[in-house]
Structures are given as structure tokens and as C-alpha cells.
Short mmCIF file of C-alpha atoms and ligand atoms in Angstrom, two decimals:
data_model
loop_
_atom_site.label_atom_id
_atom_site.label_comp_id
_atom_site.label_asym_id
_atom_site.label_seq_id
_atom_site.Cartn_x
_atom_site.Cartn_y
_atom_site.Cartn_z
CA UNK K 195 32.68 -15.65 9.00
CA UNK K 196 29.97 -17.28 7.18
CA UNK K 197 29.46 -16.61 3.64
CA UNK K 198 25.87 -16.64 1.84
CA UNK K 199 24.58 -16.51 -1.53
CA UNK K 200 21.49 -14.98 0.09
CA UNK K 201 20.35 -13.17 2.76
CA UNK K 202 16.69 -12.52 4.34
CA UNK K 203 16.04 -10.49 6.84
CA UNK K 204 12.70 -11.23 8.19
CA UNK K 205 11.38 -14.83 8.74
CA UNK K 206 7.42 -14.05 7.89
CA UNK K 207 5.10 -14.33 5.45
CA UNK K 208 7.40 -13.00 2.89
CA UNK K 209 10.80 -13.89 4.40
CA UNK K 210 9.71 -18.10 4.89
CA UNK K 211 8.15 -17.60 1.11
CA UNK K 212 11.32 -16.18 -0.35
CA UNK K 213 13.44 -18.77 1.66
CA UNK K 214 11.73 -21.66 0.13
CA UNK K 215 12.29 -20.55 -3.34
CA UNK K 216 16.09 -19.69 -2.35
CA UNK K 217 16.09 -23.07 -1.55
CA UNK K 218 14.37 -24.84 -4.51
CA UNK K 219 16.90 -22.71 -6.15
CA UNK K 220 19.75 -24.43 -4.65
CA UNK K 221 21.26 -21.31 -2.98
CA UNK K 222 23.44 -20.80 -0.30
CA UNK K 223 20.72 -18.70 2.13
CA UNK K 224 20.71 -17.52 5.47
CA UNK K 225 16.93 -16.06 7.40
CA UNK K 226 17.19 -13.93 10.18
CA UNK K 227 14.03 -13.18 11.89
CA UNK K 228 13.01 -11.96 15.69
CA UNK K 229 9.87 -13.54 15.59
CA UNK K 230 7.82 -10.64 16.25
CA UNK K 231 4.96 -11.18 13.17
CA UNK K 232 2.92 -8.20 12.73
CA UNK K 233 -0.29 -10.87 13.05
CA UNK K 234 1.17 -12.03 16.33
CA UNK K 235 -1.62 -10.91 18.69
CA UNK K 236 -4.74 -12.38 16.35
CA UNK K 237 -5.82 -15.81 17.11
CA UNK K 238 -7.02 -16.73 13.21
CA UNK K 239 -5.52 -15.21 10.11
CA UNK K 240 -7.67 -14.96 7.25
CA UNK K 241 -8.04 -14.83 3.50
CA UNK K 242 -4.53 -17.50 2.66
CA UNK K 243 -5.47 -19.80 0.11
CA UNK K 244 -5.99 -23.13 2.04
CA UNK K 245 -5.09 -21.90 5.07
CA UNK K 246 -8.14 -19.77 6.15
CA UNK K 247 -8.30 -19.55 10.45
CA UNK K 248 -4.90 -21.01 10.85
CA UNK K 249 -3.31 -19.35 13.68
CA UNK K 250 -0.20 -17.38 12.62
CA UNK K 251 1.80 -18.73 14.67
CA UNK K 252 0.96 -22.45 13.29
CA UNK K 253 0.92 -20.71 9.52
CA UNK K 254 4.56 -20.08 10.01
CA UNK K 255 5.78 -23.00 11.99
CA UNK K 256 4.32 -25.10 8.58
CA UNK K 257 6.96 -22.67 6.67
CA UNK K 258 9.52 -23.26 8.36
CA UNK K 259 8.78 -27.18 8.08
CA UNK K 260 8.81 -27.52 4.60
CA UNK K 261 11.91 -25.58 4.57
CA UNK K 262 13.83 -28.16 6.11
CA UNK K 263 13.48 -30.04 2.78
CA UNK K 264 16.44 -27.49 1.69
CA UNK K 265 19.56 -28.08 3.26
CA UNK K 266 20.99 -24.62 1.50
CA UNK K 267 18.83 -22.36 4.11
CA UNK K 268 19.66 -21.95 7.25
CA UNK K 269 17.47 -19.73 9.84
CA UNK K 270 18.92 -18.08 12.72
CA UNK K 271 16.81 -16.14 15.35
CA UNK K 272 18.98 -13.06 15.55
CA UNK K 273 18.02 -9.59 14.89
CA UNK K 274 20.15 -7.96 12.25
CA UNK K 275 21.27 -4.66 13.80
CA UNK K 276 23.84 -3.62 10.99
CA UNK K 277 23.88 -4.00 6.92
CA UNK K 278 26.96 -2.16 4.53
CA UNK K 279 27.25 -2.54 0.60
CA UNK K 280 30.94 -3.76 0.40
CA UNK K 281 33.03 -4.35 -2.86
CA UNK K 282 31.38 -7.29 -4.27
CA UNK K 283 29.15 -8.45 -1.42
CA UNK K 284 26.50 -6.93 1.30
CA UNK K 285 28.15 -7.38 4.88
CA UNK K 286 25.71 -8.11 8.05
CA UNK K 287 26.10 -7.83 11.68
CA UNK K 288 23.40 -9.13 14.50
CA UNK K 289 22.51 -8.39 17.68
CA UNK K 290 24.46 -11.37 19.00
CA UNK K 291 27.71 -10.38 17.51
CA UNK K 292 27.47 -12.26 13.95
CA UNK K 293 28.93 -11.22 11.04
CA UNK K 294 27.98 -13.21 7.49
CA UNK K 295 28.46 -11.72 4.10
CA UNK K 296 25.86 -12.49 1.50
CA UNK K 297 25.95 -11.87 -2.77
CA UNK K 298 21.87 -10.42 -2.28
CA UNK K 299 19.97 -9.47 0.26
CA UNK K 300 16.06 -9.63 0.41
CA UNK K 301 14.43 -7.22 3.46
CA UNK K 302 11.03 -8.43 4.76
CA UNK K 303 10.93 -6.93 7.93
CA UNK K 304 7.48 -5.53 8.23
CA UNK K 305 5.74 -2.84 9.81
CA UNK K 306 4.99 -2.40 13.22
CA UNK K 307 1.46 -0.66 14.36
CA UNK K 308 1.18 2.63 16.59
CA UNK K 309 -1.97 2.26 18.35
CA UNK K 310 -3.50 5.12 19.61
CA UNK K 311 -3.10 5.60 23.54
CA UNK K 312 -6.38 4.62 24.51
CA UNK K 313 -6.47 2.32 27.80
CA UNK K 314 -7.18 -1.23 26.79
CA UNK K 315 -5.82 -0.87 23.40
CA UNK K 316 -2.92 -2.78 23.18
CA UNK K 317 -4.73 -5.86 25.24
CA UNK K 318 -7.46 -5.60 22.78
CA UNK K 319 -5.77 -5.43 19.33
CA UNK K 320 -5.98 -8.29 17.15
CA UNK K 321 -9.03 -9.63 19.28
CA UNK K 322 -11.80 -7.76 20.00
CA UNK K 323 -10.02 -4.55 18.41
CA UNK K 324 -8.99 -5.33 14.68
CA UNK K 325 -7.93 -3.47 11.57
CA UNK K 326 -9.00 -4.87 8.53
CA UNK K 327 -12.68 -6.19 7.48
CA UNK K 328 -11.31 -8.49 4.78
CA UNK K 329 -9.47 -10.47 7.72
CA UNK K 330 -11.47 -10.34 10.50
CA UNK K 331 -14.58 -8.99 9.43
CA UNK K 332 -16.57 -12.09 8.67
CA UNK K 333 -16.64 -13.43 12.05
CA UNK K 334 -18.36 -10.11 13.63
CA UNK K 335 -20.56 -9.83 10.89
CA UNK K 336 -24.05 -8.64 11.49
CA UNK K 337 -23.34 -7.41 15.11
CA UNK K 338 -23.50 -3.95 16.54
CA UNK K 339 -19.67 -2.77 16.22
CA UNK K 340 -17.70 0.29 16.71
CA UNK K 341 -15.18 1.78 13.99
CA UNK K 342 -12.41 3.99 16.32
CA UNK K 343 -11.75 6.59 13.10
CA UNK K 344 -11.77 10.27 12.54
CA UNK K 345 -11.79 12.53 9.09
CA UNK K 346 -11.45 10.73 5.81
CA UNK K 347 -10.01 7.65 6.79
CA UNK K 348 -13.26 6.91 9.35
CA UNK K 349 -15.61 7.58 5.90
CA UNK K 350 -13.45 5.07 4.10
CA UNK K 351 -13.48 2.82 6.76
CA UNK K 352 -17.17 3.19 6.89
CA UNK K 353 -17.49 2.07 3.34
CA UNK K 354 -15.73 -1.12 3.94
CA UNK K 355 -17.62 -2.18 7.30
CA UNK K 356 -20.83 -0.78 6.39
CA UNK K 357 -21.57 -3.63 3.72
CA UNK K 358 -20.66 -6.14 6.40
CA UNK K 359 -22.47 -4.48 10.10
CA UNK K 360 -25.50 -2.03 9.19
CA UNK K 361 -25.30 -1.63 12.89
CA UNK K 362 -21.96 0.66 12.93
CA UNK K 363 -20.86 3.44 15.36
CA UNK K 364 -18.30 5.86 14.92
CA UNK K 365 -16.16 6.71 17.33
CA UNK K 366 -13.86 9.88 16.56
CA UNK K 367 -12.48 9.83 19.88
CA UNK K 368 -12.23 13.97 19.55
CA UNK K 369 -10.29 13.91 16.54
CA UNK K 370 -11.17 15.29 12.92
CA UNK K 371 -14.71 15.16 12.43
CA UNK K 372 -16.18 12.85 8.99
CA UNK K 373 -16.78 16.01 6.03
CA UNK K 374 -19.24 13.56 4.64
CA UNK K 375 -23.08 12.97 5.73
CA UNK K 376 -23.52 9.91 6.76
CA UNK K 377 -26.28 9.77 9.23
CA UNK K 378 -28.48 8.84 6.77
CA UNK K 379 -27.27 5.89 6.99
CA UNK K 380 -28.59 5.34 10.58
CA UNK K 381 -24.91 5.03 11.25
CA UNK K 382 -24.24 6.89 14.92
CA UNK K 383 -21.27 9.29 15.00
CA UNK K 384 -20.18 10.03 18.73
CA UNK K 385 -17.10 12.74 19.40
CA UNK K 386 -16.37 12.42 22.93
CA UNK K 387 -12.67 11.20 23.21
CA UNK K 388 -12.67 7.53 24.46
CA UNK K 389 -10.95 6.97 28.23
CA UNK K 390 -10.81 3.02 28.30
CA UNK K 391 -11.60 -0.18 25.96
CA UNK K 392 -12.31 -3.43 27.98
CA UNK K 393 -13.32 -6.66 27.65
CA UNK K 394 -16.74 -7.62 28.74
CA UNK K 395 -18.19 -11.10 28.38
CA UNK K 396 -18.26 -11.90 24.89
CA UNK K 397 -17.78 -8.04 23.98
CA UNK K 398 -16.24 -5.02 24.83
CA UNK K 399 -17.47 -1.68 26.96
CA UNK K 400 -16.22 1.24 25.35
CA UNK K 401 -16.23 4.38 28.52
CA UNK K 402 -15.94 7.94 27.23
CA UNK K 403 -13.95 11.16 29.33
CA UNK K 404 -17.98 12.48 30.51
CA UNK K 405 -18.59 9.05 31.75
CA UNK K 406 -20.99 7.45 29.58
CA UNK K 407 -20.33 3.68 28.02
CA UNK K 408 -21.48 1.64 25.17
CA UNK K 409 -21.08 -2.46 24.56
CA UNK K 410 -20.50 -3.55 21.16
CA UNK K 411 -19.32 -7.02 20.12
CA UNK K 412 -16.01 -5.73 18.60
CA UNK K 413 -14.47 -2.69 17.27
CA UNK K 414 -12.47 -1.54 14.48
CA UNK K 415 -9.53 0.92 14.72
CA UNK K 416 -7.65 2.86 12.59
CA UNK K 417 -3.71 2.87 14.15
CA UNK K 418 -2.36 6.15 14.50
CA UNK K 419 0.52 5.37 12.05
CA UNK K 420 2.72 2.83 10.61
CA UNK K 421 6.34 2.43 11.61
CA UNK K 422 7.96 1.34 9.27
CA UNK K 423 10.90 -1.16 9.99
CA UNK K 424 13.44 0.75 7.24
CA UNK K 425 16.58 0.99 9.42
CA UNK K 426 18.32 -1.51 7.44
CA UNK K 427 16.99 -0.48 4.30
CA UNK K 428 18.14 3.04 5.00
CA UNK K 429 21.72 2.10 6.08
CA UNK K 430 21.64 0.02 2.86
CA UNK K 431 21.09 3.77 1.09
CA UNK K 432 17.61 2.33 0.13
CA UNK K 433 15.14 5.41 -1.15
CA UNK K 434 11.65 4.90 0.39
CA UNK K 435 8.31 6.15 -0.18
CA UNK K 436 6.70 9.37 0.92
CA UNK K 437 4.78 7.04 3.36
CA UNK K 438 7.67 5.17 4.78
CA UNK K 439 7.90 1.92 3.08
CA UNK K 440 10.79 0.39 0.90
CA UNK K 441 10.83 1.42 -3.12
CA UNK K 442 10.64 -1.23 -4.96
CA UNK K 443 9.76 -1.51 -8.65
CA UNK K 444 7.08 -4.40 -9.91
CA UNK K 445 10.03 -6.91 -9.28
CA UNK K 446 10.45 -6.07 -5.44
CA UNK K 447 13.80 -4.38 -6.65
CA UNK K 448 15.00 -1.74 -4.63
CA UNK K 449 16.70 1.24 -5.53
CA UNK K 450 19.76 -0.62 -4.39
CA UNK K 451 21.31 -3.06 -7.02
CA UNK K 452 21.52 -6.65 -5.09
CA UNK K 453 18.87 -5.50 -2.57
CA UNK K 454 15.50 -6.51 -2.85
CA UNK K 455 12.52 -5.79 -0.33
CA UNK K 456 9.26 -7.67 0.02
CA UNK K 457 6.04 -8.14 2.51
CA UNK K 458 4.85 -5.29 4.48
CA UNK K 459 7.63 -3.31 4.16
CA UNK K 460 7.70 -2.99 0.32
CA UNK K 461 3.97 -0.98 -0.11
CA UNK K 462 2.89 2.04 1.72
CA UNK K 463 -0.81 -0.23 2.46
CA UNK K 464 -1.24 -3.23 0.86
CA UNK K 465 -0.88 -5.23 3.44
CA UNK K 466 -1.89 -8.96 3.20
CA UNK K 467 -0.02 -12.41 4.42
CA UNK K 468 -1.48 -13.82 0.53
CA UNK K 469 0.72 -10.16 -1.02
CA UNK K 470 3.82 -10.33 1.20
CA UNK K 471 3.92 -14.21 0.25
CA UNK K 472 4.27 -13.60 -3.49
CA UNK K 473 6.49 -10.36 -2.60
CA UNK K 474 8.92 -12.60 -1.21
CA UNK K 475 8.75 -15.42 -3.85
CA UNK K 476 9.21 -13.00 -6.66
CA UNK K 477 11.84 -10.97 -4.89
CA UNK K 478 13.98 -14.41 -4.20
CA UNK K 479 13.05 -15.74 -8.01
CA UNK K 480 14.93 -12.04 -9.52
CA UNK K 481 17.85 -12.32 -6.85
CA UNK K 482 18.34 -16.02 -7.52
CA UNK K 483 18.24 -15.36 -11.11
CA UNK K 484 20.86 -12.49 -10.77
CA UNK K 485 23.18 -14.69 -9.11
CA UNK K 486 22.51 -17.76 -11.89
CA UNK K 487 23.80 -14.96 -14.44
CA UNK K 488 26.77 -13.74 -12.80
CA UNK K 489 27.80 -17.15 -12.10
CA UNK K 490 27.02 -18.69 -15.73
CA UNK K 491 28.77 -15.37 -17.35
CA UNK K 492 31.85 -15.72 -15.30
CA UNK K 493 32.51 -19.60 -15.67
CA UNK K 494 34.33 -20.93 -18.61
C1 FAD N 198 -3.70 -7.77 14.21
C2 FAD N 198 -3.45 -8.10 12.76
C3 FAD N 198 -4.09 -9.17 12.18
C4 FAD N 198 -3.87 -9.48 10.83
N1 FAD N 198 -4.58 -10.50 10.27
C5 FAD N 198 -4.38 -10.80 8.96
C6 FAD N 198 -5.15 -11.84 8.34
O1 FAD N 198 -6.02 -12.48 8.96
N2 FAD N 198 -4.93 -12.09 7.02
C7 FAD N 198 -4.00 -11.38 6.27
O2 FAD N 198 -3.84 -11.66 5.08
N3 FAD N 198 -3.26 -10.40 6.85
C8 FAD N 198 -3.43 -10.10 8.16
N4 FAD N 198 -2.71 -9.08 8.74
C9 FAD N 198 -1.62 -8.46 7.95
C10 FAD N 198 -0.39 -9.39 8.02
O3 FAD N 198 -0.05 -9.60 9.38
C11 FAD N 198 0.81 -8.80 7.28
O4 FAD N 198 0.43 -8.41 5.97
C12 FAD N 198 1.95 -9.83 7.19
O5 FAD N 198 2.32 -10.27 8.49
C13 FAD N 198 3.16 -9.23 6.48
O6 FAD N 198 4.20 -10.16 6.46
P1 FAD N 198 5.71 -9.67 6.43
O7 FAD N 198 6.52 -10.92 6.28
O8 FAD N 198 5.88 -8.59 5.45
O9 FAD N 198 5.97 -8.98 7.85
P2 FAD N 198 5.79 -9.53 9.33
O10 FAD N 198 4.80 -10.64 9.37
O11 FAD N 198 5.53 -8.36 10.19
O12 FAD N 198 7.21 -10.16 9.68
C14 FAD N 198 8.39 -9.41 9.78
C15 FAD N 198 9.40 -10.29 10.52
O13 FAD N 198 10.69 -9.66 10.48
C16 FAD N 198 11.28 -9.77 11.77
N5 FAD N 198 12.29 -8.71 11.87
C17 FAD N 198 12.09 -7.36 11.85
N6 FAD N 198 13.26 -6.71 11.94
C18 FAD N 198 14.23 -7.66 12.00
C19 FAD N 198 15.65 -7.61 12.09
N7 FAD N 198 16.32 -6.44 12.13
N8 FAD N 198 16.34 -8.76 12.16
C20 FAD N 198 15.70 -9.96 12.11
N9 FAD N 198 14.34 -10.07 12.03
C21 FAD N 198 13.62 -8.93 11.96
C22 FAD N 198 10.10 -9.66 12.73
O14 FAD N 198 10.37 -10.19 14.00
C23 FAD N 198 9.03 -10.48 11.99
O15 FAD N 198 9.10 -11.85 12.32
C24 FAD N 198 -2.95 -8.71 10.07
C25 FAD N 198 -2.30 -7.62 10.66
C26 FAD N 198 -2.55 -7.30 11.98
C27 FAD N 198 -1.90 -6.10 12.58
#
């Protein structure tokens, strides 16, 4: 069995970040990681210092580059399926049988989106369907879009995209209707649920259950939930939020001593590549730095 200093579980945005600084710090580290990305399906990713329209995939392949530049961190494209607190160390098992023990663990293994089962959905999302104007926003800019939202959430929404497209329709598809008037606006709010999303030239043609369509250049959707991906975190006897995600304090600490979590997984919402970066360089800086004490306080 293979012994670490460090463990991450996740090789992301903040997994690859808190592996380089495991390795700058000279420790002993091992990444797991299923290379599933939460960005996967979007062509660009947006709004990372220097790095603005990289693909993801490309984003992370640079990561795992400069990584090589530590010969303490090892990655290993397993999926961890098992994690126990023992006496002095955390003990991991993975999908392919391994076992490794490590002195800290660091969790950044993201969230995974529920879409809502509309037809053409799933094809859709992270192209022509996105979630966020502050990453894909700019390029649709100024074009007649949709925003796929109901109740409060599709007036918040609203806010964000309004500033961006004056030429906004929401979509409820049947759910809660908006409390707030906003047809002032000029913004159009239609009800009927939606049957099918698809692709059409440069756009998409959004059909409703009565039969009727619209073309817009893109929409926006609100997912139905978050999962998020706590098993490990939970077997670890982590606490999480009301909302799902890990608690952590401002140091990416869990409630856990010698487990940290970072990225996605760490806030109920704030969810940025730029966020889960610096989760999992601070979370690897304050594990690192635990281990430095023990070590210096035990040696002659
Ligand atoms: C469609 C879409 C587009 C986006 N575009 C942008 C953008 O342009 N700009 C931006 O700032 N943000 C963007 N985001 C948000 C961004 O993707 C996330 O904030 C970011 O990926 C979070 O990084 P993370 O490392 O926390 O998690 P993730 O990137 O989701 O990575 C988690 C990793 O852990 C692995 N994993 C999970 N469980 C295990 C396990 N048990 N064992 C081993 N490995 C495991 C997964 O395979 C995955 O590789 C977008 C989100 C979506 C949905």
C-alpha cells in the first residue's frame, strides 16, 4: 500500500490548483480524479485571469503540465469509492481496487447539474443552453434570448441578463409564476410548459406542449438542482450545508480535523473555475502547513 502525505480527490480547477502547491511544498501527494469537469460540455470557459476562451479541457491539460515539474504528486485516474478516518491517518479505497493512506485529505469533487427533463436539454447545455451570464453571457450579447426560469430565481436571473439582452423572454415552462412585474420592461413572460429545445442553424427553436415555437439565438436555464458530490465527505463524518455543499470555514477547513474541501463542492453557489482555484490553493497551503508542524514538533 502506498502511503501519502496528501490526498486530493478531484483533479479540477481546485484539485490541479491544490496539487501544485502540494507540490511546491515538497509533499508526498496523490490526485485522484474521473475526469468528468463540471465545464466539460462548454467549448470556451470564461472569466480565468489569462486564460479567457480556453477550452476546459486544454485549461486543465496546462495543469496537469506544469505539475510534472513536482515529482512528489502523482495523479491517478481512479474514482475514489471509499474514505475512513483511521488512528493517525485517512485510509482510501478506488474503484479499481487501490488502497493508499494519506496524513490530509483535500475533497474537490464538484457538483454535478440536474437539468430539467426537457427534450434537447442535455445536447444543448453548455452550448446554446448555458447557466451563468458572467461566463457565457458576453458572446450572446445583444441577441433575442430565452431565460428557462420560474418564481424568484427567473426575477433574479432576469436582473443579471437583462443588463446584457434587452431582448429577453421568459420561459416558466408551467412552473411558479415571477411575483414581480416585469413587463414593463418589454420583457415577454410565456407559461406554456416547453416540449423540445433544438438546434437550428446558428440558434435554437424552442416548441411548446400547444404547438407553437419561438427561435432565439441561445437560452439560459436555471438547473433543477445541484447534486452535490458529498459521498466521501459524508463517510468522512463531514457536516454540510443546508444546501448540500461541504462546511468549510474561511480556510476551506472542514468540520473534520485533517480534511479540507475546496472548488464547487465547498459553497452552496459560488461557483467559478477563478474561486475553486484559490479554494484549492488555500486548502493545500493550511494542510501542508499542518503537516510542516507536526513534523517540526515531533523531530528532535
Ligand atoms: C456548462 C458550464 C460552463 C461553465 N463555464 C464556466 C466558465 O466559463 N467560467 C467559470 O469560471 N466557470 C464556469 N463554470 C463553473 C465551473 O465549471 C466550476 O466552477 C468549476 O469546474 C469547479 O471546479 P471544481 O474543481 O470544484 O469541480 P469540477 O470541475 O466539477 O471537478 C471535479 C472533479 O472531481 C472528479 N471526481 C468527482 N468525484 C470523484 C471521485 N470519487 N474520485 C475521483 N475523482 C472524482 C470529477 O471527475 C471532476 O474531474 C461552468 C459550469 C458549467 C456547468
Amino acid at each position: 500500500m502506498e502511503h501519502y502525505d496528501i490526498a486530493i480527490i478531484g483533479g479540477s480547477s481546485a484539485g490541479l490548483a491544490a496539487a501544485q502547491t502540494s507540490g511546491r511544498s515538497v509533499r508526498r501527494t496523490i490526485v485522484f480524479d474521473t475526469q468528468e469537469p463540471r465545464n466539460k460540455p462548454a467549448a470556451h470557459a470564461h472569466n480565468f485571469f489569462t486564460r479567457d476562451g480556453m477550452p476546459p479541457a486544454e485549461l486543465l491539460a496546462i495543469a496537469r503540465e506544469e505539475i510534472k515539474t513536482y515529482p512528489s504528486v502523482a495523479i491517478s485516474y481512479d474514482k475514489v469509492i471509499n474514505a475512513s478516518k483511521q488512528k493517525d491517518h485517512f485510509l482510501l479505497e478506488t474503484a479499481s481496487g487501490t488502497q493508499v493512506t494519506a496524513r490530509g485529505i483535500i475533497l474537490a469533487t464538484g457538483v454535478k447539474d440536474i437539468l430539467p427533463p426537457i427534450e434537447g436539454a442535455k445536447e444543448l447545455w453548455g452550448s446554446r443552453i448555458v447557466h451563468c451570464p458572467y461566463c457565457h453571457g458576453w458572446e450572446i450579447k445583444d441577441t433575442p434570448v430565452a431565460l428557462i426560469a420560474s418564481g424568484e430565481a427567473a426575477y433574479e436571473m432576469a436582473i443579471l441578463i437583462y443588463h446584457l439582452n434587452k431582448d429577453l423572454t421568459i420561459l416558466t415552462n408551467g412552473g411558479e409564476a415571477l411575483l414581480a412585474d416585469i413587463n414593463s420592461k418589454g420583457i415577454t413572460i410565456i407559461d406554456t410548459p416547453i416540449e423540445k429545445i433544438a438546434a437550428a442553424g446558428e440558434g435554437i427553436v424552442i416548441t411548446f406542449t400547444n404547438g407553437t415555437a419561438i427561435s432565439k439565438t441561445a437560452a439560459y436555464m436555471k438547473v433543477e438542482s445541484l447534486a452535490f458530490n458529498s459521498a466521501l465527505a459524508v463517510q468522512l463524518g463531514c457536516e454540510l450545508t443546508e444546501a448540500g455543499s461541504v462546511k468549510v470555514d474561511e480556510y476551506y477547513q472542514t468540520t473534520i480535523p485533517g480534511v479540507w474541501a475546496a472548488g464547487d463542492l465547498s459553497h452552496p453557489g459560488l461557483h467559478q473555475i477563478s474561486i475553486a482555484a484559490a479554494g484549492g490553493h488555500l486548502a493545500a497551503v493550511m494542510c501542508s502547513k499542518q503537516l510542516n508542524r507536526e513534523d517540526f514538533e515531533r523531530s528532535e
